[in-house]
Short mmCIF file of C-alpha atoms in Angstrom, two decimals:
data_model
loop_
_atom_site.label_atom_id
_atom_site.label_comp_id
_atom_site.label_asym_id
_atom_site.label_seq_id
_atom_site.Cartn_x
_atom_site.Cartn_y
_atom_site.Cartn_z
CA MET A 196 -59.59 31.40 -12.27
CA ALA A 197 -59.08 31.19 -8.50
CA THR A 198 -55.75 29.97 -7.25
CA ARG A 199 -55.99 26.75 -5.30
CA ARG A 200 -54.81 27.37 -1.78
CA ARG A 201 -51.92 25.26 -0.58
CA PRO A 202 -52.60 23.90 2.92
CA LEU A 203 -50.23 24.20 5.86
CA TRP A 204 -50.15 20.48 6.54
CA LEU A 205 -48.30 20.72 9.83
CA LEU A 206 -51.33 22.43 11.35
CA SER A 207 -53.70 19.52 10.74
CA LEU A 208 -54.34 15.84 11.07
CA GLY A 209 -53.37 15.71 7.43
CA GLY A 210 -49.96 17.04 8.43
CA LEU A 211 -49.61 14.47 11.17
CA VAL A 212 -50.61 11.62 8.86
CA TRP A 213 -48.45 12.96 6.04
CA GLY A 214 -45.47 13.50 8.32
CA LEU A 215 -45.72 10.04 9.85
CA SER A 216 -46.07 8.45 6.42
CA LEU A 217 -43.05 10.28 5.06
CA ALA A 218 -41.03 9.28 8.11
CA GLY A 219 -41.75 5.65 7.39
CA ALA A 220 -41.92 5.75 3.62
CA ALA A 221 -38.65 3.87 3.18
CA ASN A 222 -40.20 0.51 4.00
CA VAL A 223 -39.26 -3.01 3.06
CA THR A 224 -41.41 -3.12 -0.08
CA GLY A 225 -40.33 0.31 -1.30
CA SER A 226 -43.99 1.18 -2.02
CA PRO A 227 -45.81 4.21 -0.57
CA PRO A 228 -47.62 3.51 2.70
CA ASN A 229 -51.37 3.06 2.78
CA LEU A 230 -53.34 5.51 4.95
CA VAL A 231 -56.44 4.68 6.99
CA VAL A 232 -58.17 7.48 8.93
CA LEU A 233 -60.88 6.31 11.32
CA LEU A 234 -62.92 9.43 12.14
CA MET A 235 -65.62 9.06 14.76
CA ASP A 236 -68.60 11.37 15.19
CA ASP A 237 -69.16 13.15 18.54
CA MET A 238 -67.00 10.62 20.41
CA GLY A 239 -65.51 12.12 23.54
CA TRP A 240 -61.96 12.08 24.92
CA GLY A 241 -63.12 9.97 27.86
CA ASP A 242 -64.99 7.27 25.93
CA LEU A 243 -62.07 4.83 25.62
CA GLY A 244 -60.68 2.55 28.30
CA VAL A 245 -57.16 3.73 27.51
CA PHE A 246 -58.27 7.28 28.35
CA GLY A 247 -59.68 6.14 31.66
CA HIS A 248 -63.33 5.24 31.11
CA PRO A 249 -64.24 2.92 34.00
CA SER A 250 -66.35 0.57 31.86
CA LYS A 251 -63.22 -0.55 29.96
CA GLU A 252 -65.34 -1.67 26.99
CA THR A 253 -62.90 -0.78 24.20
CA PRO A 254 -60.33 -3.63 24.20
CA ASN A 255 -59.45 -3.27 20.52
CA LEU A 256 -58.81 0.46 20.67
CA ASP A 257 -56.90 -0.01 23.90
CA ARG A 258 -54.78 -2.66 22.15
CA MET A 259 -54.28 -0.31 19.20
CA ALA A 260 -52.93 2.28 21.63
CA SER A 261 -50.65 -0.24 23.36
CA GLU A 262 -49.22 -1.23 19.96
CA GLY A 263 -48.84 2.35 18.72
CA VAL A 264 -48.78 5.90 20.02
CA LEU A 265 -51.41 7.64 22.12
CA PHE A 266 -52.03 11.40 21.77
CA PRO A 267 -53.66 12.73 24.98
CA SER A 268 -53.34 16.34 23.73
CA PHE A 269 -54.84 16.05 20.26
CA TYR A 270 -57.21 18.86 19.23
CA ALA A 271 -59.83 19.30 16.53
CA ALA A 272 -59.84 22.59 14.64
CA ASN A 273 -63.46 23.24 15.61
CA PRO A 274 -65.96 21.74 18.07
CA LEU A 275 -68.55 21.10 15.35
CA CYS A 276 -68.83 18.46 12.62
CA SER A 277 -68.49 20.25 9.26
CA PRO A 278 -65.79 22.81 10.16
CA SER A 279 -63.72 20.12 11.88
CA ARG A 280 -63.93 17.80 8.88
CA ALA A 281 -63.13 20.58 6.43
CA ALA A 282 -60.05 21.48 8.46
CA LEU A 283 -58.97 17.85 8.70
CA LEU A 284 -59.07 17.33 4.93
CA THR A 285 -57.73 20.74 3.85
CA GLY A 286 -55.14 21.41 6.56
CA ARG A 287 -56.61 24.91 6.93
CA LEU A 288 -58.50 26.50 9.79
CA PRO A 289 -62.28 26.82 9.33
CA ILE A 290 -62.06 30.63 9.10
CA ARG A 291 -59.77 30.14 6.09
CA ASN A 292 -61.47 27.22 4.35
CA GLY A 293 -64.98 28.70 4.47
CA PHE A 294 -66.54 26.48 7.12
CA TYR A 295 -67.46 28.57 10.08
CA THR A 296 -70.91 29.15 11.42
CA THR A 297 -71.81 32.59 10.04
CA ASN A 298 -69.98 32.45 6.71
CA ALA A 299 -72.28 33.19 3.78
CA HIS A 300 -69.92 31.42 1.35
CA ALA A 301 -70.27 28.01 2.97
CA ARG A 302 -72.86 28.02 5.71
CA ASN A 303 -72.38 24.34 6.35
CA ALA A 304 -71.47 24.35 10.02
CA TYR A 305 -75.00 23.26 10.89
CA THR A 306 -76.90 20.60 9.04
CA PRO A 307 -80.47 21.35 7.93
CA GLN A 308 -81.14 20.20 4.41
CA ASP A 309 -81.66 23.74 3.14
CA VAL A 310 -77.97 24.53 3.63
CA ILE A 311 -76.54 25.12 0.16
CA GLY A 312 -72.86 25.74 0.84
CA GLY A 313 -69.96 23.33 0.66
CA ILE A 314 -66.27 22.86 0.09
CA SER A 315 -64.84 25.33 -2.40
CA ASP A 316 -62.99 24.25 -5.54
CA SER A 317 -60.19 26.55 -4.41
CA GLU A 318 -59.44 24.22 -1.49
CA LEU A 319 -56.92 21.43 -2.00
CA LEU A 320 -57.89 18.29 -0.08
CA LEU A 321 -55.67 15.49 1.19
CA PRO A 322 -57.17 12.89 -1.21
CA GLU A 323 -56.39 15.17 -4.15
CA LEU A 324 -52.73 15.27 -3.16
CA LEU A 325 -52.67 11.52 -2.63
CA LYS A 326 -54.32 10.88 -6.00
CA LYS A 327 -51.48 12.77 -7.67
CA ALA A 328 -49.12 10.39 -5.87
CA GLY A 329 -50.92 7.35 -7.32
CA TYR A 330 -53.30 6.52 -4.47
CA ALA A 331 -56.82 5.14 -4.74
CA ASN A 332 -59.08 6.98 -2.26
CA LYS A 333 -62.36 5.94 -0.68
CA ILE A 334 -64.67 7.63 1.81
CA VAL A 335 -67.05 5.48 3.82
CA GLY A 336 -69.77 7.22 5.81
CA LYS A 337 -70.44 10.90 6.46
CA TRP A 338 -69.01 13.52 4.05
CA HIS A 339 -70.64 16.66 5.46
CA LEU A 340 -68.87 19.14 3.19
CA GLY A 341 -71.88 19.93 1.02
CA HIS A 342 -74.66 17.94 -0.63
CA ARG A 343 -74.92 19.65 -4.01
CA PRO A 344 -73.24 18.02 -7.05
CA GLU A 345 -70.35 20.53 -7.14
CA PHE A 346 -69.40 19.51 -3.59
CA HIS A 347 -69.50 15.75 -4.20
CA PRO A 348 -66.48 13.90 -2.72
CA LEU A 349 -65.67 12.34 -6.10
CA LYS A 350 -65.03 15.90 -7.35
CA HIS A 351 -62.56 16.49 -4.53
CA GLY A 352 -60.10 13.63 -4.80
CA PHE A 353 -62.02 10.54 -3.77
CA ASP A 354 -62.46 7.68 -6.23
CA GLU A 355 -65.20 5.86 -4.31
CA TRP A 356 -67.87 6.78 -1.81
CA PHE A 357 -70.39 4.80 0.18
CA GLY A 358 -72.30 6.96 2.61
CA SER A 359 -74.23 10.17 2.99
CA PRO A 360 -73.60 13.90 2.58
CA ASN A 361 -75.15 14.43 6.00
CA CYS A 362 -75.82 12.73 9.31
CA HIS A 363 -78.65 10.18 9.78
CA PHE A 364 -81.15 12.74 11.02
CA GLY A 365 -84.83 11.88 10.68
CA PRO A 366 -87.13 10.38 9.91
CA TYR A 367 -88.69 13.17 7.89
CA ASP A 368 -92.18 13.17 6.45
CA ASN A 369 -91.09 13.44 2.78
CA LYS A 370 -93.45 16.41 2.48
CA ALA A 371 -91.71 19.33 4.13
CA ALA A 372 -88.36 17.53 3.82
CA PRO A 373 -87.16 14.20 2.41
CA ASN A 374 -85.13 11.66 4.32
CA ILE A 375 -81.34 11.96 3.99
CA PRO A 376 -80.00 10.15 0.88
CA VAL A 377 -77.25 7.51 0.82
CA TYR A 378 -74.90 7.19 -2.15
CA ARG A 379 -72.64 4.70 -3.81
CA ASP A 380 -70.30 6.92 -5.79
CA TRP A 381 -72.56 9.15 -7.93
CA GLU A 382 -75.71 7.06 -7.57
CA MET A 383 -78.25 7.55 -4.81
CA ILE A 384 -79.05 4.02 -3.62
CA GLY A 385 -81.59 4.84 -0.94
CA ARG A 386 -82.49 6.94 2.07
CA TYR A 387 -82.05 6.59 5.79
CA TYR A 388 -85.08 5.13 7.57
CA GLU A 389 -86.61 3.95 4.28
CA ASP A 390 -84.00 1.76 2.58
CA LEU A 391 -81.37 1.78 5.34
CA LYS A 392 -83.42 1.12 8.43
CA ILE A 393 -82.86 2.86 11.76
CA ASP A 394 -85.26 2.05 14.57
CA ARG A 395 -85.56 5.22 16.65
CA LYS A 396 -87.31 3.34 19.49
CA THR A 397 -84.71 0.60 20.01
CA GLY A 398 -81.66 2.19 18.34
CA GLU A 399 -81.19 -0.84 16.11
CA ALA A 400 -79.48 -0.28 12.77
CA ASN A 401 -77.01 -2.35 10.76
CA LEU A 402 -75.16 0.65 9.33
CA THR A 403 -71.86 0.15 11.17
CA GLN A 404 -71.65 -3.43 9.86
CA ILE A 405 -72.36 -2.20 6.32
CA TYR A 406 -69.69 0.49 6.65
CA LEU A 407 -67.24 -2.06 8.05
CA GLN A 408 -67.73 -4.41 5.10
CA GLU A 409 -67.21 -1.54 2.68
CA ALA A 410 -63.85 -0.85 4.35
CA LEU A 411 -62.74 -4.50 4.37
CA ASP A 412 -63.70 -5.02 0.72
CA PHE A 413 -61.89 -1.86 -0.40
CA MET A 414 -58.67 -2.80 1.38
CA SER A 415 -58.80 -6.30 -0.10
CA ARG A 416 -59.30 -4.97 -3.62
CA GLN A 417 -56.48 -2.48 -3.31
CA HIS A 418 -54.15 -5.11 -1.93
CA THR A 419 -54.93 -7.29 -4.93
CA SER A 420 -54.33 -4.42 -7.35
CA GLN A 421 -51.10 -3.45 -5.56
CA GLN A 422 -52.15 0.21 -5.54
CA PRO A 423 -51.56 2.32 -2.43
CA PHE A 424 -54.80 3.50 -0.86
CA PHE A 425 -56.34 6.09 1.43
CA LEU A 426 -59.39 4.91 3.35
CA TYR A 427 -61.38 7.61 5.16
CA TRP A 428 -63.79 5.72 7.44
CA ALA A 429 -66.10 8.43 8.78
CA ILE A 430 -68.97 6.63 10.46
CA ASP A 431 -71.61 8.33 12.60
CA ALA A 432 -72.99 5.72 15.02
CA THR A 433 -72.12 7.81 18.10
CA HIS A 434 -73.94 10.91 16.79
CA ALA A 435 -77.48 11.21 18.12
CA PRO A 436 -79.74 9.46 17.30
CA VAL A 437 -77.24 6.77 18.34
CA TYR A 438 -77.52 3.30 16.82
CA ALA A 439 -76.00 -0.18 17.03
CA SER A 440 -76.65 -3.51 15.35
CA ARG A 441 -78.71 -6.22 17.03
CA GLU A 442 -75.60 -8.16 18.07
CA PHE A 443 -74.41 -5.26 20.22
CA LEU A 444 -77.71 -3.89 21.57
CA GLY A 445 -77.94 -4.23 25.33
CA THR A 446 -74.33 -5.40 25.76
CA SER A 447 -72.84 -2.27 27.35
CA GLN A 448 -72.93 -1.01 30.91
CA ARG A 449 -73.39 2.47 29.39
CA GLY A 450 -76.67 1.90 27.58
CA LEU A 451 -77.26 2.50 23.87
CA TYR A 452 -74.33 4.90 23.46
CA GLY A 453 -72.03 2.28 24.98
CA ASP A 454 -73.47 -0.32 22.60
CA ALA A 455 -72.46 1.91 19.68
CA VAL A 456 -68.96 2.38 21.12
CA ARG A 457 -68.56 -1.36 21.60
CA GLU A 458 -69.55 -2.01 17.98
CA ILE A 459 -67.10 0.62 16.77
CA ASP A 460 -64.37 -0.93 18.90
CA SER A 461 -65.10 -4.36 17.46
CA SER A 462 -65.05 -2.92 13.93
CA VAL A 463 -61.68 -1.22 14.49
CA GLY A 464 -60.33 -4.53 15.71
CA ARG A 465 -61.53 -6.26 12.55
CA ILE A 466 -59.96 -3.57 10.35
CA LEU A 467 -56.58 -3.94 12.07
CA ASN A 468 -56.80 -7.73 11.95
CA HIS A 469 -57.71 -7.59 8.26
CA LEU A 470 -54.63 -5.51 7.49
CA GLN A 471 -52.51 -8.09 9.31
CA LYS A 472 -54.22 -10.97 7.51
CA LEU A 473 -53.52 -9.30 4.15
CA GLY A 474 -49.89 -8.88 5.19
CA ILE A 475 -49.93 -5.09 4.73
CA SER A 476 -50.09 -3.85 8.33
CA GLU A 477 -46.43 -2.82 8.22
CA ASN A 478 -47.15 -0.74 5.13
CA THR A 479 -50.31 0.92 6.49
CA LEU A 480 -50.60 3.86 8.86
CA VAL A 481 -53.90 3.84 10.77
CA PHE A 482 -55.07 6.94 12.66
CA PHE A 483 -58.09 7.02 14.97
CA THR A 484 -59.77 10.19 16.26
CA SER A 485 -63.07 12.08 16.52
CA ASP A 486 -64.39 15.20 14.81
CA ASN A 487 -65.29 16.98 18.07
CA GLY A 488 -66.08 16.29 21.69
CA ALA A 489 -69.06 14.38 23.01
CA ALA A 490 -72.44 16.10 22.70
CA LEU A 491 -73.42 16.57 26.33
CA ILE A 492 -76.83 17.84 25.28
CA SER A 493 -77.53 14.24 24.20
CA ALA A 494 -76.07 12.61 27.33
CA PRO A 495 -76.28 10.26 29.08
CA HIS A 496 -78.15 7.86 26.80
CA GLN A 497 -77.26 9.47 23.46
CA GLY A 498 -73.95 11.13 24.27
CA GLY A 499 -70.46 10.21 25.45
CA SER A 500 -67.86 11.30 27.97
CA ASN A 501 -65.25 14.04 27.73
CA GLY A 502 -63.45 12.69 30.78
CA PRO A 503 -62.26 15.42 33.16
CA PHE A 504 -62.68 18.22 30.64
CA LEU A 505 -65.20 21.04 30.75
CA CYS A 506 -68.24 21.09 28.45
CA GLY A 507 -68.36 19.39 25.05
CA LYS A 508 -69.45 19.71 21.44
CA GLU A 509 -70.28 23.23 20.21
CA THR A 510 -68.01 24.82 22.82
CA THR A 511 -64.34 25.77 22.63
CA PHE A 512 -63.66 24.45 26.12
CA GLU A 513 -61.40 21.40 26.36
CA GLY A 514 -64.35 19.01 26.24
CA GLY A 515 -65.35 20.31 22.82
CA MET A 516 -61.91 20.49 21.25
CA ARG A 517 -59.69 17.79 22.76
CA GLU A 518 -60.18 14.42 21.07
CA PRO A 519 -59.10 10.82 21.55
CA ALA A 520 -56.29 10.03 19.09
CA ILE A 521 -54.21 6.94 18.36
CA ALA A 522 -51.69 6.18 15.59
CA TRP A 523 -50.83 2.55 14.73
CA TRP A 524 -48.19 1.38 12.31
CA PRO A 525 -46.41 -1.89 13.17
CA GLY A 526 -42.73 -1.85 12.37
CA HIS A 527 -42.58 1.97 12.17
CA ILE A 528 -44.26 3.34 15.31
CA PRO A 529 -42.75 1.75 18.44
CA ALA A 530 -45.37 0.12 20.65
CA GLY A 531 -46.53 1.69 23.90
CA GLN A 532 -45.67 5.30 23.09
CA VAL A 533 -47.44 8.34 24.53
CA SER A 534 -46.93 11.79 23.02
CA HIS A 535 -47.99 14.72 25.17
CA GLN A 536 -47.09 17.24 22.47
CA LEU A 537 -49.96 19.36 21.19
CA ALA A 538 -51.27 18.01 17.90
#
């Protein structure tokens, strides 16, 4: 039997989250802090107003930064979706956790449906550690660490899942390839473009609102049950083909991509407000970041901004690796902080 590899948490977002939570664990209630990780998809360093985007269309994220700590020098472990996410959840570099482009063990760095690799049972994920500490764990959105049953997130520490093993690519013809499935826990409840509509012509889709409600409902339930929770909100609205709900379509100066960013910003604001309404904001660490830099190949209408940095997704230049990052924890993280340390 393979030995499960212990991650070096200080090398990852998991280490940052874990370290911040331990630093503030002695709170008023005496209960472990809740953890909320808001992971965006292909969002660039320069997409937020607080990072200098001239449109200034992210008031909620800018407020989150003003009330917490901003990390201008926060890096992903890889400039591509799957390896970055594997590193985030394992605390191990892609070359160690099996997620790098040419690895035969887990060729999951790219996303065609014929990829058969995924996260190894030998890897110990953050939700598995948290479950041992009594947490309830939910993933909302894109998993991207394998679509076969042995790679299912509920086999790797999560208790609930609403989302997909892949991105919302498509539509496919259901002959050569089926449309990407969407799951609630173990049950497939539909497919993108068929049951969860995405209009490729207009960019209209209600997915972000569905994902938002899943997050709000989970936090409410866990507050009622008095069980600490880990919410991993990994939505993909800013990954091409970009989408936004009808309420946000046509509202941004930046076109469809900006519409998606505005809807994400609004959703983050509602999540933070919900935590405050429940009275648990001072017992909940919230961390916002992206899996990799903006995909310039999709710009300008389907891709974001990496600010002053060179290149973007799929490159190891700054634009591909440096990500927007904000930590928010009222009562524990002093407001208005900026950390220029590498993270």
